[in-house]
CSV table of C-alpha atoms in Angstrom, one decimal:
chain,number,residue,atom,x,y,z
G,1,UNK,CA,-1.6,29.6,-24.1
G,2,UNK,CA,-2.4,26.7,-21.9
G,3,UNK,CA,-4.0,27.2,-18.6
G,4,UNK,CA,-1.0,24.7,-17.2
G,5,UNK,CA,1.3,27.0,-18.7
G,6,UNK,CA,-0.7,30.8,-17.7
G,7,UNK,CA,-0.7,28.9,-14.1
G,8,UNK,CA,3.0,28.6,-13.8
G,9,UNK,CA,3.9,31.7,-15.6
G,10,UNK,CA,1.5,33.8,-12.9
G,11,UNK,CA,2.9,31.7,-10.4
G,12,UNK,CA,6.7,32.2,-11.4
G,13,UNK,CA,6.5,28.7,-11.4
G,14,UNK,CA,4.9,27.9,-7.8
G,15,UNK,CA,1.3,26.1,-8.2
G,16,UNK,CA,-1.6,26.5,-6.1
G,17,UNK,CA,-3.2,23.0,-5.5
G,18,UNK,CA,-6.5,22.2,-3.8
G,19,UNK,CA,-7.1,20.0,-1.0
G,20,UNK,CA,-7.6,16.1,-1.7
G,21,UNK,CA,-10.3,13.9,0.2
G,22,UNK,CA,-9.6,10.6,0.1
G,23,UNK,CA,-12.1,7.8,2.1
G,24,UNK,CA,-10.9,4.5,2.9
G,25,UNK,CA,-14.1,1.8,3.8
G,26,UNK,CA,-12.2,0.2,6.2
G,27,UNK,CA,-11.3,3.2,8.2
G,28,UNK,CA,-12.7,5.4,10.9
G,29,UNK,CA,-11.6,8.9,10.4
G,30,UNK,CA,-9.7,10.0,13.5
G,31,UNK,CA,-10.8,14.1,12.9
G,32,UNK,CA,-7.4,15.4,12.5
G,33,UNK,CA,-7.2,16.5,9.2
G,34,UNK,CA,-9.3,19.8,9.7
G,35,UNK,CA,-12.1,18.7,7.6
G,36,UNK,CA,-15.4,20.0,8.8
G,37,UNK,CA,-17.1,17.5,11.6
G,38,UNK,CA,-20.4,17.2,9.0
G,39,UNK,CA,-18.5,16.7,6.0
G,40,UNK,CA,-15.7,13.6,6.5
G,41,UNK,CA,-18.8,11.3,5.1
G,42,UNK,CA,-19.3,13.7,1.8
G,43,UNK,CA,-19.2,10.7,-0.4
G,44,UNK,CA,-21.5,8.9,0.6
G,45,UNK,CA,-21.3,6.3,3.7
G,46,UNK,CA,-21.2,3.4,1.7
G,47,UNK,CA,-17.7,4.9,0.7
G,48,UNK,CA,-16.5,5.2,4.1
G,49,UNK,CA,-15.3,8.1,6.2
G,50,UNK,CA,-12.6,10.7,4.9
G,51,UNK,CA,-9.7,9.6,6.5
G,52,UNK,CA,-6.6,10.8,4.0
G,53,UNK,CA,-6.0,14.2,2.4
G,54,UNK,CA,-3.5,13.7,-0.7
G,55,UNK,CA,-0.6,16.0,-1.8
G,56,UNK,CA,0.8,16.6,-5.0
G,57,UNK,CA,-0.7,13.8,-6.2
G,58,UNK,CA,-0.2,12.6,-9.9
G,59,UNK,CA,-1.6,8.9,-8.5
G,60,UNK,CA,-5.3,7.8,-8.8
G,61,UNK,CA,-7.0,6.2,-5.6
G,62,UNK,CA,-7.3,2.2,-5.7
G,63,UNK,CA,-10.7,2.5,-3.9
G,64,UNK,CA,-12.6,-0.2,-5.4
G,65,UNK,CA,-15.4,-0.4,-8.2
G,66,UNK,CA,-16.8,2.7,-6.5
G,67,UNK,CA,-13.7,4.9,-6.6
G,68,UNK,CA,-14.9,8.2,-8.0
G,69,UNK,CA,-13.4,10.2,-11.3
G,70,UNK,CA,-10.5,11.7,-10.5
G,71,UNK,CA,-10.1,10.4,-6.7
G,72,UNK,CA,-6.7,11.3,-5.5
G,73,UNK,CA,-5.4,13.6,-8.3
G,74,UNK,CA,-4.6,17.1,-7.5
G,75,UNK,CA,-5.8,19.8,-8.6
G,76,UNK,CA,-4.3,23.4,-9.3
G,77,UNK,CA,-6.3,25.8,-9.4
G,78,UNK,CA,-5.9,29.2,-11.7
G,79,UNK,CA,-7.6,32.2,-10.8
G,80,UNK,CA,-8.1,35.1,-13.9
G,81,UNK,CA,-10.9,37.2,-14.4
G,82,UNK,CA,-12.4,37.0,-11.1
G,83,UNK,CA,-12.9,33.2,-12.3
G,84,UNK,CA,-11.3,30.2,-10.7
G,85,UNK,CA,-10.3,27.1,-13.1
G,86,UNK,CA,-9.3,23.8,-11.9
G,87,UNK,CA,-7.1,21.1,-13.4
G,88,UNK,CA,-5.3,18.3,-13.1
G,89,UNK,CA,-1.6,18.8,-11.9
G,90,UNK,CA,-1.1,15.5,-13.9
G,91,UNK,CA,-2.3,16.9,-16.6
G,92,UNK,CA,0.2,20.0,-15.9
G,93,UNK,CA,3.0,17.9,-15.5
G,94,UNK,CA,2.4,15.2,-18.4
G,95,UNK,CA,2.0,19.0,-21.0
G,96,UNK,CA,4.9,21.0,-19.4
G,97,UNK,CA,7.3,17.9,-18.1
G,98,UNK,CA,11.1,19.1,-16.9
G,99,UNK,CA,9.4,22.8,-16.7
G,100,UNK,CA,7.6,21.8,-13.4
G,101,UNK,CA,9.6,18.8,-12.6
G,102,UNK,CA,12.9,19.6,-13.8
G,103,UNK,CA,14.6,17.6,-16.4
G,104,UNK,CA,16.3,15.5,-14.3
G,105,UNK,CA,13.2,13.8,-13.0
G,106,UNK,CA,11.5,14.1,-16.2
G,107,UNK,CA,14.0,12.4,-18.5
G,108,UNK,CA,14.3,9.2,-16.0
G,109,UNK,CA,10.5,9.0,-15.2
G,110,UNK,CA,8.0,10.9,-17.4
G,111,UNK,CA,6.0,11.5,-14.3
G,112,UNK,CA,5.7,12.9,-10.9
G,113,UNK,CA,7.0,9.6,-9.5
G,114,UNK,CA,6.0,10.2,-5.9
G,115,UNK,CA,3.0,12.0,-3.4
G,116,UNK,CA,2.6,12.5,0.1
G,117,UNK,CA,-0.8,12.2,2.3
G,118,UNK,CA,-2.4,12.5,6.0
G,119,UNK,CA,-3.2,9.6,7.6
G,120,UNK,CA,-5.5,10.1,10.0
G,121,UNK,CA,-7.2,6.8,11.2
G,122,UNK,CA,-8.8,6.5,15.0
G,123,UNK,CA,-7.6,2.9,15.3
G,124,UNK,CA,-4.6,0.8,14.1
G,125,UNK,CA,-4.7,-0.1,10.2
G,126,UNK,CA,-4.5,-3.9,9.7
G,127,UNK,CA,-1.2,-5.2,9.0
G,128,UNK,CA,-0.3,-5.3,5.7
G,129,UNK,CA,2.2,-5.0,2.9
G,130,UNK,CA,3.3,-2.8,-0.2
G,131,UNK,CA,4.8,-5.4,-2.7
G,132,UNK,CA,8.1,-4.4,-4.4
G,133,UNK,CA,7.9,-3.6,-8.1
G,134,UNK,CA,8.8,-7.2,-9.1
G,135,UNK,CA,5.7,-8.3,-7.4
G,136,UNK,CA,3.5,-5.1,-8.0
G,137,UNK,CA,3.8,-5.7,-12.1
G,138,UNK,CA,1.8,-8.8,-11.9
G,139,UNK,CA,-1.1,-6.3,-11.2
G,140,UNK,CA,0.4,-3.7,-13.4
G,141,UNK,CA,1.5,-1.5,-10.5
G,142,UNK,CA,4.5,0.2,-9.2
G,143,UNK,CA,5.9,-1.1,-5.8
G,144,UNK,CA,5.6,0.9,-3.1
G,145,UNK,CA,8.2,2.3,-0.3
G,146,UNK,CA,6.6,4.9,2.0
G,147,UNK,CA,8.0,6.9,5.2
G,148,UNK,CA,5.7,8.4,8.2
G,149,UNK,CA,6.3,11.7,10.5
G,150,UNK,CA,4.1,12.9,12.7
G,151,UNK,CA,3.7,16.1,12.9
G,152,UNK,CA,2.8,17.5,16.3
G,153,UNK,CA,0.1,20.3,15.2
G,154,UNK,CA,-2.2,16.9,14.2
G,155,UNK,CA,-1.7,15.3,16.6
G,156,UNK,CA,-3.5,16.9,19.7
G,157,UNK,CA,-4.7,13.3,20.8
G,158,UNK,CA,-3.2,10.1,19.8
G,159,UNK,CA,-6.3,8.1,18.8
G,160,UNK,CA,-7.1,4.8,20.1
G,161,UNK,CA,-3.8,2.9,19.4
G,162,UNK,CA,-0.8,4.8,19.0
G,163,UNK,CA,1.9,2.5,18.3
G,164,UNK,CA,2.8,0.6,15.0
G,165,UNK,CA,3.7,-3.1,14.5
G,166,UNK,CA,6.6,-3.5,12.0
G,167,UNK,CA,7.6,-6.4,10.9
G,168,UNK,CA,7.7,-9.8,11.9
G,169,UNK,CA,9.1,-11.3,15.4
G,170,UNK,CA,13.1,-12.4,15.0
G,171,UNK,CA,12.7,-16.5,15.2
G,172,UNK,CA,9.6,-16.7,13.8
G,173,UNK,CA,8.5,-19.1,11.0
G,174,UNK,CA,7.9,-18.9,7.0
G,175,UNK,CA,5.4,-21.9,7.7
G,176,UNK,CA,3.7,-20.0,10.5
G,177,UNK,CA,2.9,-16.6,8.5
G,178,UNK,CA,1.5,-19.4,6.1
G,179,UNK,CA,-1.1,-20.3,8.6
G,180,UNK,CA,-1.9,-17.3,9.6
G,181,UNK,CA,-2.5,-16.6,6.3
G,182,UNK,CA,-4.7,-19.7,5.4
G,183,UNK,CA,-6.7,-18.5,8.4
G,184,UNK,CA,-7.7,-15.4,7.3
G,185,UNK,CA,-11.7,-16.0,7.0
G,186,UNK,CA,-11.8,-17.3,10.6
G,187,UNK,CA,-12.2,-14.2,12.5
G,188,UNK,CA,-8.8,-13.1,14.2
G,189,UNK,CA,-5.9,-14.9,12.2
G,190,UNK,CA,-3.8,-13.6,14.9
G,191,UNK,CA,-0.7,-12.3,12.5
G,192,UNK,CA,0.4,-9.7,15.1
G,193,UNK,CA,1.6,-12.2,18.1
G,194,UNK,CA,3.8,-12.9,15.8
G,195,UNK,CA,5.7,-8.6,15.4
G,196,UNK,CA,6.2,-6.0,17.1
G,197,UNK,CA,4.8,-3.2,18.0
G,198,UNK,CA,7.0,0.3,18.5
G,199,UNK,CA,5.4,3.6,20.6
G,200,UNK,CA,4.7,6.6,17.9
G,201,UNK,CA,5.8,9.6,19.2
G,202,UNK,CA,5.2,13.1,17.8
G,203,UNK,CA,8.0,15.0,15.7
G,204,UNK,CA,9.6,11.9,14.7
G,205,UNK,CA,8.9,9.1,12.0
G,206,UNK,CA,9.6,5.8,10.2
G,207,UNK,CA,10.7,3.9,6.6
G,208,UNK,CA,9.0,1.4,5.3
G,209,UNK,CA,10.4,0.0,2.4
G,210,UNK,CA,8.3,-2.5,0.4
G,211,UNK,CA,7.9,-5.9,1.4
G,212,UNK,CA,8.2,-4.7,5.4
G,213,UNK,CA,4.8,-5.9,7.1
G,214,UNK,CA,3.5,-3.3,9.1
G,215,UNK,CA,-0.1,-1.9,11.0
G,216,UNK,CA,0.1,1.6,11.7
G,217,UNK,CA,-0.7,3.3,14.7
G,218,UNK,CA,-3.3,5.8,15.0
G,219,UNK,CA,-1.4,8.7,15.4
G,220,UNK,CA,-2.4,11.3,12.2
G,221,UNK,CA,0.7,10.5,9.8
G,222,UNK,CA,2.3,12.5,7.0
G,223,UNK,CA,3.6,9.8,4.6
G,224,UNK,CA,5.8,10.8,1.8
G,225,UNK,CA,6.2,7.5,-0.7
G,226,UNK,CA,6.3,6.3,-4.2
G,227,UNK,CA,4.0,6.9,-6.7
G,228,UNK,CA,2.0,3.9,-6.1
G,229,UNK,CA,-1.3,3.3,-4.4
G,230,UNK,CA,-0.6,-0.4,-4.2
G,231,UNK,CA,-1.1,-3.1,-0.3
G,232,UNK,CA,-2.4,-6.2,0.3
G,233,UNK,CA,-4.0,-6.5,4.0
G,234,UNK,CA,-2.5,-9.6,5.8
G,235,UNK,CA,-4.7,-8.8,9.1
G,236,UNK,CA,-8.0,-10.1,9.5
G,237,UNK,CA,-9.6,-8.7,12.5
G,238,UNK,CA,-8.4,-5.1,13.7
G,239,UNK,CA,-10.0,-3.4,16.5
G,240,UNK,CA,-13.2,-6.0,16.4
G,241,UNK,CA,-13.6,-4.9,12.7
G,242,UNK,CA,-13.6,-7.8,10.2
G,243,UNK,CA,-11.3,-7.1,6.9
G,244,UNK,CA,-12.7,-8.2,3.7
G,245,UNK,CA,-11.2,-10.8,2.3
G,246,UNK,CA,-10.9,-9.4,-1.4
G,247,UNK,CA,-8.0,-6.9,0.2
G,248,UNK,CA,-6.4,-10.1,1.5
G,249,UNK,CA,-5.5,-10.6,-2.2
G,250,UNK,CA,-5.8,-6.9,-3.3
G,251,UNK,CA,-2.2,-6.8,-4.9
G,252,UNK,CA,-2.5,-10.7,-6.7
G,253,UNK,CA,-3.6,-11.2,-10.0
G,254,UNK,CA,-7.0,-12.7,-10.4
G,255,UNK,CA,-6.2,-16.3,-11.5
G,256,UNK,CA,-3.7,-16.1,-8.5
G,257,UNK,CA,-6.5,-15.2,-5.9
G,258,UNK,CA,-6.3,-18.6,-3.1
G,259,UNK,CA,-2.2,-18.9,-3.8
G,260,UNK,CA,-1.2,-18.0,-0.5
G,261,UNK,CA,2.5,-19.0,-1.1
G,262,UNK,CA,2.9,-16.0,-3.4
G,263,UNK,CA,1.8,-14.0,0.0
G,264,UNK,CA,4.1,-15.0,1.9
G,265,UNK,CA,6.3,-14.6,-1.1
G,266,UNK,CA,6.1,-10.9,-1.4
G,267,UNK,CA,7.4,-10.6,2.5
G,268,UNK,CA,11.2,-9.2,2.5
G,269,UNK,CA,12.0,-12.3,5.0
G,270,UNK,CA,15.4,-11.1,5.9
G,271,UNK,CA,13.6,-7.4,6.0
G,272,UNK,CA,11.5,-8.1,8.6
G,273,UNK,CA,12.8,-10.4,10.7
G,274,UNK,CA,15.6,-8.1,11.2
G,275,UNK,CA,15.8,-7.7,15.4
G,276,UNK,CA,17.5,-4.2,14.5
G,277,UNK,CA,14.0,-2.4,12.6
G,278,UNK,CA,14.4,0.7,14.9
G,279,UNK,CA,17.5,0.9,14.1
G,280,UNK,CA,17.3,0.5,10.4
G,281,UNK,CA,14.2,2.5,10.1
G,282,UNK,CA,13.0,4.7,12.7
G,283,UNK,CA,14.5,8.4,12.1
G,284,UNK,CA,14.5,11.6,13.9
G,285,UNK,CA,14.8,15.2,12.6
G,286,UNK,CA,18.3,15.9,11.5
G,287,UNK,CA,19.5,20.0,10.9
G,288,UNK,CA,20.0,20.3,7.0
G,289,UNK,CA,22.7,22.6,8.0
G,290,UNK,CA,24.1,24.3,11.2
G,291,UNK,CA,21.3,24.9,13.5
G,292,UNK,CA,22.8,28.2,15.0
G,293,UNK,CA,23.5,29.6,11.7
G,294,UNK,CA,19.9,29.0,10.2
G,295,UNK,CA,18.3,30.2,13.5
G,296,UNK,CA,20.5,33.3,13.5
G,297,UNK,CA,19.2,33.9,9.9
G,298,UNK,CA,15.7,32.8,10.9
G,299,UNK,CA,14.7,30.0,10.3
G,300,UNK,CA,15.2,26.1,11.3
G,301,UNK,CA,15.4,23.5,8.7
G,302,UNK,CA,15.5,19.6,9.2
G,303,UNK,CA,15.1,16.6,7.1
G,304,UNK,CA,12.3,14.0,8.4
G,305,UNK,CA,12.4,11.9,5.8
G,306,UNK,CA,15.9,10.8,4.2
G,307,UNK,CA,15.9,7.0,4.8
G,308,UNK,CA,15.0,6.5,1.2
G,309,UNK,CA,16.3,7.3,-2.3
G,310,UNK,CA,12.6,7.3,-3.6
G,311,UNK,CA,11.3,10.3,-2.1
G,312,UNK,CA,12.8,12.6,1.1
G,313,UNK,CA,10.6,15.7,3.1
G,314,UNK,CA,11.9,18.5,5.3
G,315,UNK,CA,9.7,20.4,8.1
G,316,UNK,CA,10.8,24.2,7.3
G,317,UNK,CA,10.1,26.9,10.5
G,318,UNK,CA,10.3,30.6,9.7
G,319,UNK,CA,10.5,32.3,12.9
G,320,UNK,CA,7.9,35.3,13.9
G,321,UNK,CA,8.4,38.8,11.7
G,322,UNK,CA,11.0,36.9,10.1
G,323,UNK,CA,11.8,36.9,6.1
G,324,UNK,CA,14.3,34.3,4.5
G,325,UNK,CA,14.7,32.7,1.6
G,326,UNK,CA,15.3,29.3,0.8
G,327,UNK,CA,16.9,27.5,-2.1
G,328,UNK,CA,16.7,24.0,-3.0
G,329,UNK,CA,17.5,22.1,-6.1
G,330,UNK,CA,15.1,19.7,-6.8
G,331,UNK,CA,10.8,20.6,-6.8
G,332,UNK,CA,8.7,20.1,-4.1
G,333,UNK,CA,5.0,19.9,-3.0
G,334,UNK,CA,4.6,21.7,0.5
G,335,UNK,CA,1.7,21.7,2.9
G,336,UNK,CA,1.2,24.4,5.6
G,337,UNK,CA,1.1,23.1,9.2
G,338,UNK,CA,1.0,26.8,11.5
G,339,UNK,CA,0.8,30.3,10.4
G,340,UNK,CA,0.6,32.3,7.9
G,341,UNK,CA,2.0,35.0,5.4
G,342,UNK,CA,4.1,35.5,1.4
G,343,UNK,CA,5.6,33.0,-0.4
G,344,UNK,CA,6.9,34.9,-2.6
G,345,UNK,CA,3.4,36.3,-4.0
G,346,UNK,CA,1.5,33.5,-3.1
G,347,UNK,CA,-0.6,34.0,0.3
G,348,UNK,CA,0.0,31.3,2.9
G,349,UNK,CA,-2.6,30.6,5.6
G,350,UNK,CA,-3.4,27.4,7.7
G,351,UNK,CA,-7.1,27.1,7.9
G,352,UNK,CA,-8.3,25.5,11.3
G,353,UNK,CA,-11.1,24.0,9.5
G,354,UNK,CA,-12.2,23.1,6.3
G,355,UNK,CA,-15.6,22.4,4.2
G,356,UNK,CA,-15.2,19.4,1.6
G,357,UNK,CA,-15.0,21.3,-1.8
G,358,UNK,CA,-13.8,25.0,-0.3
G,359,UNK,CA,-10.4,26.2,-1.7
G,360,UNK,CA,-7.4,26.8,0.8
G,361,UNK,CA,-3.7,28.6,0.4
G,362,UNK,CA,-2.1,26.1,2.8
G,363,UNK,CA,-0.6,23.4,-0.2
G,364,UNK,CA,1.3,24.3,-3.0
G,365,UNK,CA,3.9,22.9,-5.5
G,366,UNK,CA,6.8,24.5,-6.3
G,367,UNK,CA,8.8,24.3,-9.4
G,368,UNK,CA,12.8,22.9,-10.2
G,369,UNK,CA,13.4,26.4,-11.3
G,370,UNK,CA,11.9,28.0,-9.0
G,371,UNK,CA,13.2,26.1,-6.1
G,372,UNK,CA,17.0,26.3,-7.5
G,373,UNK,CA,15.9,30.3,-7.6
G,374,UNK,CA,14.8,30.5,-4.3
G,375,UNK,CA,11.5,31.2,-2.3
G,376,UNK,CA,11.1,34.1,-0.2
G,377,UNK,CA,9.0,33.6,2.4
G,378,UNK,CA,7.9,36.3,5.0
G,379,UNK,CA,6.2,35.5,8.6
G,380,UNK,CA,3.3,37.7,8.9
G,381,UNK,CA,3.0,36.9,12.5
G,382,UNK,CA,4.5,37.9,15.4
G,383,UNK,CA,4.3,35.8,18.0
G,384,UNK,CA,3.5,32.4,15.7
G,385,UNK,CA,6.0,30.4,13.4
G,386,UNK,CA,4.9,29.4,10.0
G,387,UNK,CA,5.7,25.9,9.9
G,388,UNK,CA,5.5,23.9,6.7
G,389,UNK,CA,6.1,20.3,5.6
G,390,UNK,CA,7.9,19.8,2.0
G,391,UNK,CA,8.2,16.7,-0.1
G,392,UNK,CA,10.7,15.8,-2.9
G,393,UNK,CA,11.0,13.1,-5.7
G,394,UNK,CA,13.5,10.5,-5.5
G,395,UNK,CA,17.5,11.0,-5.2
G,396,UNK,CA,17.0,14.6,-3.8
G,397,UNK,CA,20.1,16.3,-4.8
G,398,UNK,CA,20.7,18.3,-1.4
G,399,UNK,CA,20.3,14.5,0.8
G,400,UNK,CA,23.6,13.9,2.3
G,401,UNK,CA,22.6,12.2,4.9
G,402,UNK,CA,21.2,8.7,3.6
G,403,UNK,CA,23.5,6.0,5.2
């Protein structure tokens, strides 16, 4: 037997996965992420700080020539013997398909077709785009729609600049982005006087479909989004920090590299010049059913992510000494954000602190069949909630509340 398949049969078809480090060269890490203070430069400084921690990840890393093996892959990792194994959860999913997955998601897409992350920078990212798939398969890539919550137990301070541009100012020209463009290698091409920017608050979150030009805020962000690791930066200068110019052109084709009307191309024109982006895209926690009958059971459950048909996330709280369990009918990956106790027989924990490489029982992925079964989960504690983040594939049967 397969370790995939001894892992989800000792499971009953919930995985352990391990935590993923992810550095980004053009980032300063903004310590939220619970990674050890000496180890967010574990790869190497020339790599950049540790500034993203992937979940239920079936998408490599686009980091560059220097990207390592395996770079933002999950793992799962089987323990039998008194031996721990680790391997891929692509490599799960591509042997065992609809058994993980379900059929309904396996049939369409052959793949895990989404993953969430942290993002945890301690300035603004540049602003920058995520072509659609028309434009991402001149590189051979899949487009990329992404959302953003952030959650409030990582986000103790708000870092140096905690609000997000979206899109571009109503009014504004095609012919002006151009220039902006053209300018990019003389210092501060000055893109943002021409958006928006929005104050990030805590608890809440945002859509970005593709094509929508946006920079970030420095708040640390959970980001469900398509499988697809897939931006262009359209920002020069960010916080006195000079982007380089080859992730100007990051999502063109080589023999395309200089054609700056296929930039200004992949902008969603009517997308962002929308004066209604808060209205279209910002989102705040909505009950997945009646809030006095889940807490009278136990528990409070609310979508923060359901903006999108490509991927969807619910923040699950099981109260103190409390024991419920939950059914859903499509697979998740789920990240522990407070407490601790059973799922089912899995232990749950969230460590305060983490060494790059150590092992944790704070993410795991759970199975179609085992969702649609149900998860019991017991609170341990009794004074502290377990609160945990989930994240679903794309056309979530249970979201009813897309407009």
């Amino acid at each position: 037997m397969s370790l995939a398949k001894k892992a989800l049969e000792q499971g009953e078809g919930i995985l352990r996965l391990t935590p993923t480090w992810v550095p980004r060269s053009f980032c300063v890490p903004g310590r939220r992420i619970k990674l050890h203070p000496d180890d967010y430069y574990s790869l190497g400084g020339e790599r950049g700080g540790i500034d993203e921690r992937w979940f239920s990840s079936t998408t490599p890393a686009e980091n560059g020539p220097l990207t390592s093996k395996n770079e933002g892959l999950s793992h799962v990792a089987f323990e039998e013997g008194g031996k721990t194994e680790l391997f891929l959860l692509k490599d799960a999913i591509d042997e065992l398909g609809g058994e993980i997955i379900g059929s309904r998601l396996w049939d369409k897409y052959k793949s895990w077709p989404m993953y969430s992350k942290f993002f945890d920078n301690m300035g603004p990212l540049p602003h920058h785009i995520h072509p659609s798939d028309e434009f991402g398969k001149l590189t051979g890539q899949n487009g990329k729609p992404e959302a953003y919550y952030f959650p409030p137990q990582v986000n103790n301070h708000g870092g140096d600049f905690p609000y997000t541009f979206f899109g571009i100012a109503p009014g504004t020209s095609k012919e002006t982005i151009l220039e902006c463009l053209k300018n990019f290698n003389k210092g501060d091409n000055k893109i943002t006087n021409y958006s928006q920017a929005f104050r990030l608050q805590p608890g809440t979150g945002w859509n970005v479909p593709p094509g929508m030009l946006h920079a970030p805020g420095s708040l640390c962000t959970y980001e469900p989004q398509k499988a697809s690791d897939i931006f262009a930066m359209y920002q020069s200068l960010v916080n006195e920090a000079i982007i380089p110019d080859e992730l100007l052109w990051n999502a063109t084709p080589k023999d395309r590299w200089g054609d700056y009307d296929l930039l200004v191309e992949m902008i969603d024109w009517d997308l962002n010049v929308n004066p209604n982006i808060m209205d279209n895209h910002y989102m705040e926690p909505i009950p997945v059913e009646d809030r006095a009958e889940m807490n009278a059971k136990g528990y409070d459950d609310k979508w923060i992510c359901y903006r999108s048909h490509d991927y969807s996330a619910k923040e699950l709280t099981i109260f103190p000494g409390q024991t419920v369990t939950i059914k859903d009918s499509a697979a998740y990956g789920m990240i522990m954000m407070q407490g601790y106790g059973k799922m089912n027989d899995w232990d749950i924990e969230t460590p305060a602190l983490i060494r790059f490489g150590q092992l944790t029982h704070d993410e795991y992925f759970v199975s179609e069949k085992a969702a649609q079964a149900g998860v019991k989960i017991t609170n341990h504690s009794k004074t502290d909630p377990i609160v945990m983040l989930k994240h679903f594939g794309p056309d979530n049967p249970d979201l009813n509340v897309l407009e």
